[in-house]
PDB file of C-alpha atoms and ligand atoms in Angstrom:
ATOM      1  CA  MET Y  27      -0.128   0.088  -0.011  1.00  0.00           C
ATOM      2  CA  VAL Y  28       1.087   3.519  -0.750  1.00  0.00           C
ATOM      3  CA  THR Y  29       2.205   5.699   2.090  1.00  0.00           C
ATOM      4  CA  ILE Y  30       0.735   9.191   1.821  1.00  0.00           C
ATOM      5  CA  ILE Y  31       3.152  11.770   3.094  1.00  0.00           C
ATOM      6  CA  ALA Y  32       1.060  15.112   4.140  1.00  0.00           C
ATOM      7  CA  VAL Y  33       3.323  18.166   3.741  1.00  0.00           C
ATOM      8  CA  VAL Y  34       1.841  21.441   5.557  1.00  0.00           C
ATOM      9  CA  GLY Y  35       4.092  24.459   5.316  1.00  0.00           C
ATOM     10  CA  SER Y  36       5.102  27.627   3.256  1.00  0.00           C
ATOM     11  CA  SER Y  37       5.623  28.316  -0.282  1.00  0.00           C
ATOM     12  CA  ASN Y  38       7.887  31.209  -1.385  1.00  0.00           C
ATOM     13  CA  THR Y  39       9.656  32.762  -4.472  1.00  0.00           C
ATOM     14  CA  ASP Y  40      13.101  33.446  -3.490  1.00  0.00           C
ATOM     15  CA  MET Y  41      15.130  36.065  -5.243  1.00  0.00           C
ATOM     16  CA  VAL Y  42      18.641  35.267  -4.880  1.00  0.00           C
ATOM     17  CA  ILE Y  43      21.929  37.192  -5.435  1.00  0.00           C
ATOM     18  CA  GLN Y  44      25.320  35.781  -5.158  1.00  0.00           C
ATOM     19  CA  ALA Y  45      27.968  37.907  -3.424  1.00  0.00           C
ATOM     20  CA  GLU Y  46      31.504  37.716  -2.093  1.00  0.00           C
ATOM     21  CA  HIS Y  47      30.432  38.147   1.501  1.00  0.00           C
ATOM     22  CA  LEU Y  48      27.160  38.431   3.505  1.00  0.00           C
ATOM     23  CA  PRO Y  49      26.431  42.434   4.112  1.00  0.00           C
ATOM     24  CA  VAL Y  50      26.702  43.661   7.755  1.00  0.00           C
ATOM     25  CA  ALA Y  51      24.107  46.280   8.904  1.00  0.00           C
ATOM     26  CA  GLY Y  52      24.317  49.499   6.971  1.00  0.00           C
ATOM     27  CA  GLU Y  53      26.313  47.957   4.319  1.00  0.00           C
ATOM     28  CA  THR Y  54      25.841  47.953   0.556  1.00  0.00           C
ATOM     29  CA  ILE Y  55      27.696  45.638  -1.642  1.00  0.00           C
ATOM     30  CA  LEU Y  56      27.762  44.750  -5.155  1.00  0.00           C
ATOM     31  CA  GLY Y  57      26.852  41.290  -5.472  1.00  0.00           C
ATOM     32  CA  GLY Y  58      27.043  39.024  -8.906  1.00  0.00           C
ATOM     33  CA  HIS Y  59      24.436  36.783 -10.468  1.00  0.00           C
ATOM     34  CA  PHE Y  60      20.748  37.200  -9.644  1.00  0.00           C
ATOM     35  CA  PHE Y  61      18.169  34.646 -10.099  1.00  0.00           C
ATOM     36  CA  MET Y  62      14.739  33.872  -8.952  1.00  0.00           C
ATOM     37  CA  ASN Y  63      13.814  30.211  -7.747  1.00  0.00           C
ATOM     38  CA  PRO Y  64      10.881  28.587  -5.997  1.00  0.00           C
ATOM     39  CA  GLY Y  65      11.242  28.079  -2.685  1.00  0.00           C
ATOM     40  CA  GLY Y  66       9.813  28.304   0.702  1.00  0.00           C
ATOM     41  CA  LYS Y  67      10.566  25.280   3.484  1.00  0.00           C
ATOM     42  CA  GLY Y  68       7.446  23.732   3.277  1.00  0.00           C
ATOM     43  CA  ALA Y  69       7.643  23.623  -0.662  1.00  0.00           C
ATOM     44  CA  ASN Y  70      11.025  22.812  -0.945  1.00  0.00           C
ATOM     45  CA  GLN Y  71      10.382  19.520   1.346  1.00  0.00           C
ATOM     46  CA  ALA Y  72       7.490  18.528  -0.671  1.00  0.00           C
ATOM     47  CA  VAL Y  73       9.200  18.825  -3.985  1.00  0.00           C
ATOM     48  CA  ALA Y  74      12.387  16.996  -2.521  1.00  0.00           C
ATOM     49  CA  ALA Y  75      10.179  14.186  -1.191  1.00  0.00           C
ATOM     50  CA  ALA Y  76       8.186  14.079  -4.779  1.00  0.00           C
ATOM     51  CA  ARG Y  77      11.192  13.960  -6.585  1.00  0.00           C
ATOM     52  CA  LEU Y  78      12.664  11.227  -4.798  1.00  0.00           C
ATOM     53  CA  GLY Y  79       9.267   8.963  -5.131  1.00  0.00           C
ATOM     54  CA  GLY Y  80       7.334   9.968  -2.363  1.00  0.00           C
ATOM     55  CA  HIS Y  81       3.381  10.598  -2.700  1.00  0.00           C
ATOM     56  CA  ILE Y  82       2.828  13.706  -1.468  1.00  0.00           C
ATOM     57  CA  ILE Y  83       0.138  16.145  -0.430  1.00  0.00           C
ATOM     58  CA  PHE Y  84       1.018  19.758   0.025  1.00  0.00           C
ATOM     59  CA  ILE Y  85      -1.124  21.969   2.116  1.00  0.00           C
ATOM     60  CA  ALA Y  86      -0.112  25.415   2.153  1.00  0.00           C
ATOM     61  CA  LYS Y  87      -1.563  29.057   1.077  1.00  0.00           C
ATOM     62  CA  THR Y  88      -0.273  31.412  -1.829  1.00  0.00           C
ATOM     63  CA  GLY Y  89      -1.238  34.666  -3.060  1.00  0.00           C
ATOM     64  CA  ASN Y  90      -3.810  35.111  -5.944  1.00  0.00           C
ATOM     65  CA  ASP Y  91      -0.707  36.479  -8.017  1.00  0.00           C
ATOM     66  CA  ILE Y  92       1.461  35.740 -10.433  1.00  0.00           C
ATOM     67  CA  PHE Y  93       4.138  34.142  -8.084  1.00  0.00           C
ATOM     68  CA  GLY Y  94       1.142  31.862  -6.263  1.00  0.00           C
ATOM     69  CA  LYS Y  95       0.099  30.346  -9.747  1.00  0.00           C
ATOM     70  CA  GLN Y  96       3.439  29.745 -10.986  1.00  0.00           C
ATOM     71  CA  SER Y  97       3.795  27.765  -7.839  1.00  0.00           C
ATOM     72  CA  VAL Y  98       1.049  25.703  -8.220  1.00  0.00           C
ATOM     73  CA  GLN Y  99       1.961  24.810 -11.847  1.00  0.00           C
ATOM     74  CA  LEU Y 100       5.331  23.844 -10.309  1.00  0.00           C
ATOM     75  CA  PHE Y 101       3.895  21.633  -7.926  1.00  0.00           C
ATOM     76  CA  ASN Y 102       1.612  20.056 -10.323  1.00  0.00           C
ATOM     77  CA  ASP Y 103       4.476  19.270 -12.698  1.00  0.00           C
ATOM     78  CA  GLU Y 104       6.422  17.402  -9.689  1.00  0.00           C
ATOM     79  CA  GLY Y 105       3.273  15.141  -9.100  1.00  0.00           C
ATOM     80  CA  ILE Y 106       2.416  16.784  -5.775  1.00  0.00           C
ATOM     81  CA  ASP Y 107      -1.574  16.721  -5.023  1.00  0.00           C
ATOM     82  CA  THR Y 108      -2.353  20.268  -4.909  1.00  0.00           C
ATOM     83  CA  THR Y 109      -6.143  19.592  -4.029  1.00  0.00           C
ATOM     84  CA  TYR Y 110      -5.728  21.225  -0.510  1.00  0.00           C
ATOM     85  CA  LEU Y 111      -3.806  24.373  -1.666  1.00  0.00           C
ATOM     86  CA  VAL Y 112      -5.294  27.742  -0.747  1.00  0.00           C
ATOM     87  CA  SER Y 113      -5.494  30.697  -2.768  1.00  0.00           C
ATOM     88  CA  ASP Y 114      -5.429  33.905  -0.426  1.00  0.00           C
ATOM     89  CA  PRO Y 115      -7.763  36.731  -1.990  1.00  0.00           C
ATOM     90  CA  VAL Y 116      -6.019  39.343  -0.235  1.00  0.00           C
ATOM     91  CA  ASN Y 117      -2.326  38.731   0.927  1.00  0.00           C
ATOM     92  CA  PRO Y 118       0.511  38.449  -1.783  1.00  0.00           C
ATOM     93  CA  SER Y 119       2.419  35.212  -1.938  1.00  0.00           C
ATOM     94  CA  GLY Y 120       5.628  34.583   0.333  1.00  0.00           C
ATOM     95  CA  VAL Y 121       8.919  36.193  -1.101  1.00  0.00           C
ATOM     96  CA  ALA Y 122      12.281  35.589   0.302  1.00  0.00           C
ATOM     97  CA  LEU Y 123      15.279  37.594  -0.453  1.00  0.00           C
ATOM     98  CA  ILE Y 124      18.400  35.696  -0.295  1.00  0.00           C
ATOM     99  CA  THR Y 125      22.042  36.379  -0.474  1.00  0.00           C
ATOM    100  CA  VAL Y 126      24.604  33.377  -1.099  1.00  0.00           C
ATOM    101  CA  ASP Y 127      28.494  34.402  -0.382  1.00  0.00           C
ATOM    102  CA  LYS Y 128      31.508  32.658  -1.604  1.00  0.00           C
ATOM    103  CA  ASN Y 129      31.798  30.248   0.995  1.00  0.00           C
ATOM    104  CA  ALA Y 130      28.320  28.707   0.098  1.00  0.00           C
ATOM    105  CA  GLU Y 131      26.634  30.153   3.265  1.00  0.00           C
ATOM    106  CA  ASN Y 132      23.384  32.448   3.073  1.00  0.00           C
ATOM    107  CA  CYS Y 133      21.003  34.877   4.755  1.00  0.00           C
ATOM    108  CA  ILE Y 134      17.686  35.079   4.149  1.00  0.00           C
ATOM    109  CA  VAL Y 135      14.774  37.524   4.665  1.00  0.00           C
ATOM    110  CA  VAL Y 136      11.230  36.186   4.328  1.00  0.00           C
ATOM    111  CA  ALA Y 137       8.076  38.312   3.678  1.00  0.00           C
ATOM    112  CA  SER Y 138       5.440  35.698   4.541  1.00  0.00           C
ATOM    113  CA  GLY Y 139       2.539  37.141   2.990  1.00  0.00           C
ATOM    114  CA  ALA Y 140      -0.129  34.642   2.514  1.00  0.00           C
ATOM    115  CA  ASN Y 141       1.918  31.716   4.571  1.00  0.00           C
ATOM    116  CA  ALA Y 142       0.973  33.947   7.620  1.00  0.00           C
ATOM    117  CA  THR Y 143      -2.344  33.397   7.304  1.00  0.00           C
ATOM    118  CA  LEU Y 144      -2.791  29.709   6.653  1.00  0.00           C
ATOM    119  CA  SER Y 145      -5.321  28.786   9.194  1.00  0.00           C
ATOM    120  CA  LYS Y 146      -7.218  26.149  11.025  1.00  0.00           C
ATOM    121  CA  ASN Y 147     -10.078  27.088   8.668  1.00  0.00           C
ATOM    122  CA  ASP Y 148      -7.647  26.503   5.668  1.00  0.00           C
ATOM    123  CA  ILE Y 149      -6.842  23.258   7.142  1.00  0.00           C
ATOM    124  CA  ALA Y 150     -10.122  21.681   7.996  1.00  0.00           C
ATOM    125  CA  PRO Y 151     -10.984  20.495   4.480  1.00  0.00           C
ATOM    126  CA  ALA Y 152      -7.876  18.172   4.474  1.00  0.00           C
ATOM    127  CA  LYS Y 153      -8.642  16.956   7.874  1.00  0.00           C
ATOM    128  CA  ALA Y 154      -9.623  13.527   6.493  1.00  0.00           C
ATOM    129  CA  VAL Y 155      -6.284  13.462   4.383  1.00  0.00           C
ATOM    130  CA  ILE Y 156      -4.179  14.257   6.988  1.00  0.00           C
ATOM    131  CA  GLU Y 157      -5.880  11.434   9.008  1.00  0.00           C
ATOM    132  CA  GLN Y 158      -5.125   8.762   6.209  1.00  0.00           C
ATOM    133  CA  SER Y 159      -1.465   9.757   5.750  1.00  0.00           C
ATOM    134  CA  GLY Y 160       1.256   7.922   6.986  1.00  0.00           C
ATOM    135  CA  ILE Y 161       3.525  10.702   7.794  1.00  0.00           C
ATOM    136  CA  VAL Y 162       2.993  14.565   8.367  1.00  0.00           C
ATOM    137  CA  LEU Y 163       6.027  16.731   7.825  1.00  0.00           C
ATOM    138  CA  MET Y 164       5.770  20.630   8.994  1.00  0.00           C
ATOM    139  CA  GLN Y 165       8.085  23.371   9.502  1.00  0.00           C
ATOM    140  CA  LEU Y 166       7.483  26.744  11.342  1.00  0.00           C
ATOM    141  CA  GLU Y 167       6.964  29.300   8.450  1.00  0.00           C
ATOM    142  CA  ILE Y 168       3.374  29.037   9.106  1.00  0.00           C
ATOM    143  CA  PRO Y 169       1.312  30.122  12.066  1.00  0.00           C
ATOM    144  CA  ILE Y 170       2.468  28.006  15.029  1.00  0.00           C
ATOM    145  CA  GLU Y 171      -1.538  27.538  16.099  1.00  0.00           C
ATOM    146  CA  THR Y 172      -1.973  25.756  12.552  1.00  0.00           C
ATOM    147  CA  VAL Y 173       1.077  23.485  13.394  1.00  0.00           C
ATOM    148  CA  CYS Y 174      -0.307  22.713  16.518  1.00  0.00           C
ATOM    149  CA  TYR Y 175      -3.933  22.009  14.820  1.00  0.00           C
ATOM    150  CA  VAL Y 176      -2.327  19.771  12.348  1.00  0.00           C
ATOM    151  CA  ALA Y 177      -0.313  17.831  15.008  1.00  0.00           C
ATOM    152  CA  GLU Y 178      -3.409  17.345  16.845  1.00  0.00           C
ATOM    153  CA  ILE Y 179      -5.224  15.902  13.962  1.00  0.00           C
ATOM    154  CA  ALA Y 180      -2.360  13.724  12.957  1.00  0.00           C
ATOM    155  CA  TYR Y 181      -1.354  12.604  16.608  1.00  0.00           C
ATOM    156  CA  ALA Y 182      -5.355  11.557  17.146  1.00  0.00           C
ATOM    157  CA  LYS Y 183      -4.894   8.974  14.658  1.00  0.00           C
ATOM    158  CA  GLY Y 184      -1.447   7.842  15.323  1.00  0.00           C
ATOM    159  CA  VAL Y 185       0.012   9.534  12.340  1.00  0.00           C
ATOM    160  CA  GLN Y 186       3.857   9.903  12.254  1.00  0.00           C
ATOM    161  CA  ILE Y 187       4.847  13.640  12.645  1.00  0.00           C
ATOM    162  CA  VAL Y 188       7.873  14.766  11.606  1.00  0.00           C
ATOM    163  CA  LEU Y 189       8.636  18.531  12.647  1.00  0.00           C
ATOM    164  CA  ASN Y 190      11.292  20.522  11.176  1.00  0.00           C
ATOM    165  CA  PRO Y 191      11.569  23.433  13.734  1.00  0.00           C
ATOM    166  CA  ALA Y 192      12.782  25.908  11.259  1.00  0.00           C
ATOM    167  CA  PRO Y 193      13.141  28.927  11.574  1.00  0.00           C
ATOM    168  CA  ALA Y 194      13.393  28.599  15.438  1.00  0.00           C
ATOM    169  CA  CYS Y 195      10.660  29.769  17.523  1.00  0.00           C
ATOM    170  CA  HIS Y 196       9.048  29.022  20.915  1.00  0.00           C
ATOM    171  CA  LEU Y 197       7.530  25.737  20.811  1.00  0.00           C
ATOM    172  CA  PRO Y 198       4.528  24.790  22.936  1.00  0.00           C
ATOM    173  CA  GLU Y 199       4.979  21.911  25.148  1.00  0.00           C
ATOM    174  CA  GLY Y 200       1.778  20.112  24.094  1.00  0.00           C
ATOM    175  CA  LEU Y 201       3.173  20.433  20.495  1.00  0.00           C
ATOM    176  CA  LEU Y 202       6.744  18.592  21.245  1.00  0.00           C
ATOM    177  CA  LYS Y 203       4.777  15.694  22.950  1.00  0.00           C
ATOM    178  CA  LYS Y 204       2.915  14.863  20.066  1.00  0.00           C
ATOM    179  CA  ILE Y 205       6.175  14.830  17.605  1.00  0.00           C
ATOM    180  CA  SER Y 206       7.592  11.536  16.486  1.00  0.00           C
ATOM    181  CA  ILE Y 207      10.621  13.159  15.074  1.00  0.00           C
ATOM    182  CA  LEU Y 208      12.036  16.400  15.369  1.00  0.00           C
ATOM    183  CA  THR Y 209      14.900  17.659  13.241  1.00  0.00           C
ATOM    184  CA  PRO Y 210      16.625  20.882  14.389  1.00  0.00           C
ATOM    185  CA  ASN Y 211      20.075  22.044  13.010  1.00  0.00           C
ATOM    186  CA  ARG Y 212      22.591  23.197  15.157  1.00  0.00           C
ATOM    187  CA  ARG Y 213      21.399  26.627  15.841  1.00  0.00           C
ATOM    188  CA  GLU Y 214      17.934  25.336  16.340  1.00  0.00           C
ATOM    189  CA  ALA Y 215      19.062  22.787  18.735  1.00  0.00           C
ATOM    190  CA  GLU Y 216      20.978  25.533  20.764  1.00  0.00           C
ATOM    191  CA  MET Y 217      17.674  27.623  21.057  1.00  0.00           C
ATOM    192  CA  LEU Y 218      15.587  24.829  22.235  1.00  0.00           C
ATOM    193  CA  THR Y 219      18.145  23.694  24.668  1.00  0.00           C
ATOM    194  CA  GLY Y 220      20.522  26.597  25.790  1.00  0.00           C
ATOM    195  CA  VAL Y 221      23.543  23.978  24.884  1.00  0.00           C
ATOM    196  CA  LYS Y 222      26.223  25.512  22.721  1.00  0.00           C
ATOM    197  CA  LEU Y 223      27.133  22.796  20.350  1.00  0.00           C
ATOM    198  CA  ARG Y 224      30.758  22.773  20.197  1.00  0.00           C
ATOM    199  CA  ASN Y 225      31.371  19.278  19.727  1.00  0.00           C
ATOM    200  CA  MET Y 226      29.703  15.536  19.532  1.00  0.00           C
ATOM    201  CA  GLU Y 227      29.374  15.670  23.337  1.00  0.00           C
ATOM    202  CA  SER Y 228      27.674  18.829  23.657  1.00  0.00           C
ATOM    203  CA  ALA Y 229      25.448  17.594  20.395  1.00  0.00           C
ATOM    204  CA  LYS Y 230      24.226  14.596  22.474  1.00  0.00           C
ATOM    205  CA  LEU Y 231      23.656  16.710  25.410  1.00  0.00           C
ATOM    206  CA  ALA Y 232      21.365  18.966  23.487  1.00  0.00           C
ATOM    207  CA  ALA Y 233      19.668  15.675  21.656  1.00  0.00           C
ATOM    208  CA  GLU Y 234      18.826  14.167  25.273  1.00  0.00           C
ATOM    209  CA  LYS Y 235      17.152  17.542  26.452  1.00  0.00           C
ATOM    210  CA  ILE Y 236      15.452  17.931  23.388  1.00  0.00           C
ATOM    211  CA  LYS Y 237      13.850  14.499  23.760  1.00  0.00           C
ATOM    212  CA  GLY Y 238      13.074  15.062  27.281  1.00  0.00           C
ATOM    213  CA  LEU Y 239      10.739  18.111  26.127  1.00  0.00           C
ATOM    214  CA  GLY Y 240       8.800  15.459  24.214  1.00  0.00           C
ATOM    215  CA  PRO Y 241       9.801  14.062  20.738  1.00  0.00           C
ATOM    216  CA  GLU Y 242      10.280  10.306  20.562  1.00  0.00           C
ATOM    217  CA  THR Y 243      13.260  10.646  18.268  1.00  0.00           C
ATOM    218  CA  VAL Y 244      15.810  13.617  17.728  1.00  0.00           C
ATOM    219  CA  ILE Y 245      17.756  14.078  14.610  1.00  0.00           C
ATOM    220  CA  ILE Y 246      20.051  17.145  14.897  1.00  0.00           C
ATOM    221  CA  THR Y 247      21.378  17.974  11.423  1.00  0.00           C
ATOM    222  CA  LEU Y 248      25.098  19.192  11.479  1.00  0.00           C
ATOM    223  CA  GLY Y 249      25.660  20.662   7.939  1.00  0.00           C
ATOM    224  CA  HIS Y 250      28.599  18.938   6.417  1.00  0.00           C
ATOM    225  CA  LYS Y 251      29.472  16.677   9.774  1.00  0.00           C
ATOM    226  CA  GLY Y 252      25.935  15.065   8.911  1.00  0.00           C
ATOM    227  CA  ALA Y 253      23.360  14.189  11.529  1.00  0.00           C
ATOM    228  CA  LEU Y 254      23.287  13.181  15.181  1.00  0.00           C
ATOM    229  CA  VAL Y 255      20.435  10.631  15.651  1.00  0.00           C
ATOM    230  CA  LEU Y 256      18.751  10.095  19.181  1.00  0.00           C
ATOM    231  CA  HIS Y 257      16.523   6.967  18.705  1.00  0.00           C
ATOM    232  CA  ASP Y 258      15.500   4.494  20.990  1.00  0.00           C
ATOM    233  CA  ASN Y 259      17.340   5.638  23.802  1.00  0.00           C
ATOM    234  CA  SER Y 260      20.871   5.223  21.240  1.00  0.00           C
ATOM    235  CA  PHE Y 261      22.906   7.735  19.724  1.00  0.00           C
ATOM    236  CA  THR Y 262      24.236   7.215  16.076  1.00  0.00           C
ATOM    237  CA  HIS Y 263      26.462   9.635  14.404  1.00  0.00           C
ATOM    238  CA  VAL Y 264      25.802   9.518  10.449  1.00  0.00           C
ATOM    239  CA  PRO Y 265      28.640  11.238   8.926  1.00  0.00           C
ATOM    240  CA  GLY Y 266      28.324  14.312   6.303  1.00  0.00           C
ATOM    241  CA  PHE Y 267      29.707  13.432   2.623  1.00  0.00           C
ATOM    242  CA  LEU Y 268      32.755  15.162   1.017  1.00  0.00           C
ATOM    243  CA  VAL Y 269      31.246  17.757  -1.641  1.00  0.00           C
ATOM    244  CA  LYS Y 270      32.237  20.791  -3.237  1.00  0.00           C
ATOM    245  CA  ALA Y 271      29.481  22.901  -1.737  1.00  0.00           C
ATOM    246  CA  ILE Y 272      28.264  26.230  -3.612  1.00  0.00           C
ATOM    247  CA  ASP Y 273      25.040  26.993  -1.920  1.00  0.00           C
ATOM    248  CA  THR Y 274      23.525  25.519   1.143  1.00  0.00           C
ATOM    249  CA  THR Y 275      20.272  26.946   0.805  1.00  0.00           C
ATOM    250  CA  ALA Y 276      17.517  24.433   1.605  1.00  0.00           C
ATOM    251  CA  ALA Y 277      19.765  21.714   2.519  1.00  0.00           C
ATOM    252  CA  GLY Y 278      17.961  21.362   5.502  1.00  0.00           C
ATOM    253  CA  ASP Y 279      14.607  21.175   3.762  1.00  0.00           C
ATOM    254  CA  ILE Y 280      16.066  18.593   1.131  1.00  0.00           C
ATOM    255  CA  PHE Y 281      17.139  16.332   4.138  1.00  0.00           C
ATOM    256  CA  ASN Y 282      13.750  16.636   5.604  1.00  0.00           C
ATOM    257  CA  GLY Y 283      12.101  15.821   2.496  1.00  0.00           C
ATOM    258  CA  ALA Y 284      14.293  12.952   1.687  1.00  0.00           C
ATOM    259  CA  LEU Y 285      14.067  11.562   5.044  1.00  0.00           C
ATOM    260  CA  VAL Y 286      10.297  11.099   5.222  1.00  0.00           C
ATOM    261  CA  VAL Y 287      10.498   9.407   1.918  1.00  0.00           C
ATOM    262  CA  ALA Y 288      12.727   6.884   3.080  1.00  0.00           C
ATOM    263  CA  LEU Y 289      10.978   6.525   6.169  1.00  0.00           C
ATOM    264  CA  SER Y 290       7.793   5.774   4.193  1.00  0.00           C
ATOM    265  CA  GLU Y 291       9.253   2.965   2.216  1.00  0.00           C
ATOM    266  CA  GLY Y 292       9.843   1.260   5.529  1.00  0.00           C
ATOM    267  CA  LYS Y 293      13.763   2.194   6.278  1.00  0.00           C
ATOM    268  CA  SER Y 294      15.050   2.513   9.902  1.00  0.00           C
ATOM    269  CA  VAL Y 295      15.344   5.866  11.253  1.00  0.00           C
ATOM    270  CA  VAL Y 296      19.538   5.781  11.045  1.00  0.00           C
ATOM    271  CA  GLU Y 297      19.050   4.634   7.164  1.00  0.00           C
ATOM    272  CA  SER Y 298      16.703   7.241   6.402  1.00  0.00           C
ATOM    273  CA  THR Y 299      18.833   9.694   8.051  1.00  0.00           C
ATOM    274  CA  ARG Y 300      21.829   8.450   5.953  1.00  0.00           C
ATOM    275  CA  PHE Y 301      19.877   8.843   2.759  1.00  0.00           C
ATOM    276  CA  ALA Y 302      18.731  12.202   3.596  1.00  0.00           C
ATOM    277  CA  CYS Y 303      22.353  13.359   4.422  1.00  0.00           C
ATOM    278  CA  LYS Y 304      23.091  11.976   0.777  1.00  0.00           C
ATOM    279  CA  ALA Y 305      20.198  13.880  -0.741  1.00  0.00           C
ATOM    280  CA  ALA Y 306      21.266  17.145   1.185  1.00  0.00           C
ATOM    281  CA  ALA Y 307      25.103  16.843   0.315  1.00  0.00           C
ATOM    282  CA  ILE Y 308      24.005  16.596  -3.433  1.00  0.00           C
ATOM    283  CA  SER Y 309      21.687  19.724  -3.110  1.00  0.00           C
ATOM    284  CA  VAL Y 310      24.611  22.006  -1.672  1.00  0.00           C
ATOM    285  CA  MET Y 311      26.513  21.403  -5.044  1.00  0.00           C
ATOM    286  CA  LYS Y 312      23.830  23.234  -6.671  1.00  0.00           C
ATOM    287  CA  LEU Y 313      22.412  26.974  -6.810  1.00  0.00           C
ATOM    288  CA  GLY Y 314      18.971  27.672  -5.203  1.00  0.00           C
ATOM    289  CA  ALA Y 315      16.370  25.896  -3.279  1.00  0.00           C
ATOM    290  CA  GLN Y 316      13.930  23.643  -5.176  1.00  0.00           C
ATOM    291  CA  SER Y 317      16.487  23.769  -8.368  1.00  0.00           C
ATOM    292  CA  SER Y 318      18.739  21.670  -5.970  1.00  0.00           C
ATOM    293  CA  ALA Y 319      16.446  18.977  -5.002  1.00  0.00           C
ATOM    294  CA  PRO Y 320      18.095  15.829  -6.355  1.00  0.00           C
ATOM    295  CA  PHE Y 321      16.287  13.029  -8.120  1.00  0.00           C
ATOM    296  CA  LYS Y 322      16.704   9.344  -7.069  1.00  0.00           C
ATOM    297  CA  LEU Y 323      18.837   8.574  -9.757  1.00  0.00           C
ATOM    298  CA  GLU Y 324      21.320  11.236  -9.017  1.00  0.00           C
ATOM    299  CA  ILE Y 325      21.766  10.139  -5.495  1.00  0.00           C
ATOM    300  CA  ASP Y 326      21.977   6.371  -6.873  1.00  0.00           C
ATOM    301  CA  SER Y 327      24.552   7.266  -9.205  1.00  0.00           C
ATOM    302  CA  PHE Y 328      26.798   9.245  -7.039  1.00  0.00           C
ATOM    303  CA  GLU Y 329      30.120   8.058  -5.519  1.00  0.00           C
ATOM    304  CA  PHE Y 330      29.728   9.439  -1.838  1.00  0.00           C
ATOM    305  CA  HIS Y 331      32.679   9.690   0.285  1.00  0.00           C
ATOM    306  CA  ALA Y 332      32.053  10.087   3.978  1.00  0.00           C
ATOM    307  CA  MET Y 333      33.557  13.104   5.787  1.00  0.00           C
ATOM    308  CA  GLU Y 334      36.683  12.599   7.895  1.00  0.00           C
ATOM    309  CA  ASN Y 335      35.357  12.931  11.481  1.00  0.00           C
ATOM    310  CA  SER Y 336      38.495  15.053  12.497  1.00  0.00           C
ATOM    311  CA  ILE Y 337      37.046  17.879  10.450  1.00  0.00           C
ATOM    312  CA  GLY Y 338      36.072  20.748  12.820  1.00  0.00           C
ATOM    313  CA  TRP Y 339      32.892  22.117  13.976  1.00  0.00           C
ATOM    314  CA  GLU Y 340      33.424  25.890  12.339  1.00  0.00           C
ATOM    315  CA  ASN Y 341      30.723  26.459  10.120  1.00  0.00           C
ATOM    316  CA  VAL Y 342      28.587  23.526  10.805  1.00  0.00           C
ATOM    317  CA  GLU Y 343      24.920  24.951  10.379  1.00  0.00           C
TER     318      GLU Y 343
HETATM  319  O1  RIB N 402      15.142  26.944   3.792  1.00  0.00           O
HETATM  320  C1  RIB N 402      15.272  27.749   2.728  1.00  0.00           C
HETATM  321  C2  RIB N 402      14.221  28.439   2.425  1.00  0.00           C
HETATM  322  O2  RIB N 402      13.738  29.186   3.481  1.00  0.00           O
HETATM  323  C3  RIB N 402      14.021  29.183   1.105  1.00  0.00           C
HETATM  324  O3  RIB N 402      13.706  28.627  -0.066  1.00  0.00           O
HETATM  325  C4  RIB N 402      13.199  30.434   1.713  1.00  0.00           C
HETATM  326  O4  RIB N 402      12.215  30.781   0.977  1.00  0.00           O
HETATM  327  C5  RIB N 402      13.065  30.461   3.200  1.00  0.00           C
HETATM  328  O5  RIB N 402      11.779  29.999   3.235  1.00  0.00           O
END
């Protein structure tokens, strides 16, 4: 039987400029190449999962404008079920301004627009579909009340809930207790726990603290150092892979999309994390958000080399 993955989250259009370095406050810099690219953490995760063979229903809200219409067309082209996409008659589609520097790092400012109005009422028509899903995947670029509402629906029916807590914000205790797998990155893990992640020991401490807040399983993504999994009371460090990164935008989104596909295929949490690390590694070799999401064949045909464990913790995001 096919496992349906319901992705609930944001959709943006990304306006990206590459530059030598990220500007500091008050600074104007002359950048290089500019491009527009579909983005938004929810949409990126939905597209990544669809490209890797997942059966995806994407629940989101776009504006009744050219960006919104383009996004819906793109989701349909990717084979994503858009039945429960809502068009906001008032607010514009989400837009993100992104700068990417020569070290592949980025800074992002999001104008949420319609994403910020995705409400319980918008979700209600999709209730039965959420209940019938095998996995629900969410992030935090939509209102937290909506995330909690979806979690309630899914939890009541025993649907596995994967929450990528990005961008970081205060998470209600009741929500965390319903989460099957929480996937913070280093910064988000630090914000959730107050523990500075400087090495694997501190990462383990943070993972334990997060687990104490409610989620059954914790996967802390560690950029080029891979991911730390805390599952069934045991830690596994899944190493990152050696690649030439040019743009890390959406690497976390690609990770989450790939993770849920592997889980939906019955792979173990650790195996799914390994697959997700591979997908994320491929994505950082390409520019953009959804444009960097790999297809299954790219992962299968790439020769992966695990990153040395001795590589330091600088720039781990
Ligand atoms: O995670 C990357 C994404 O964050 C971008 O695509 C941007 O739209 C913001 O949502």
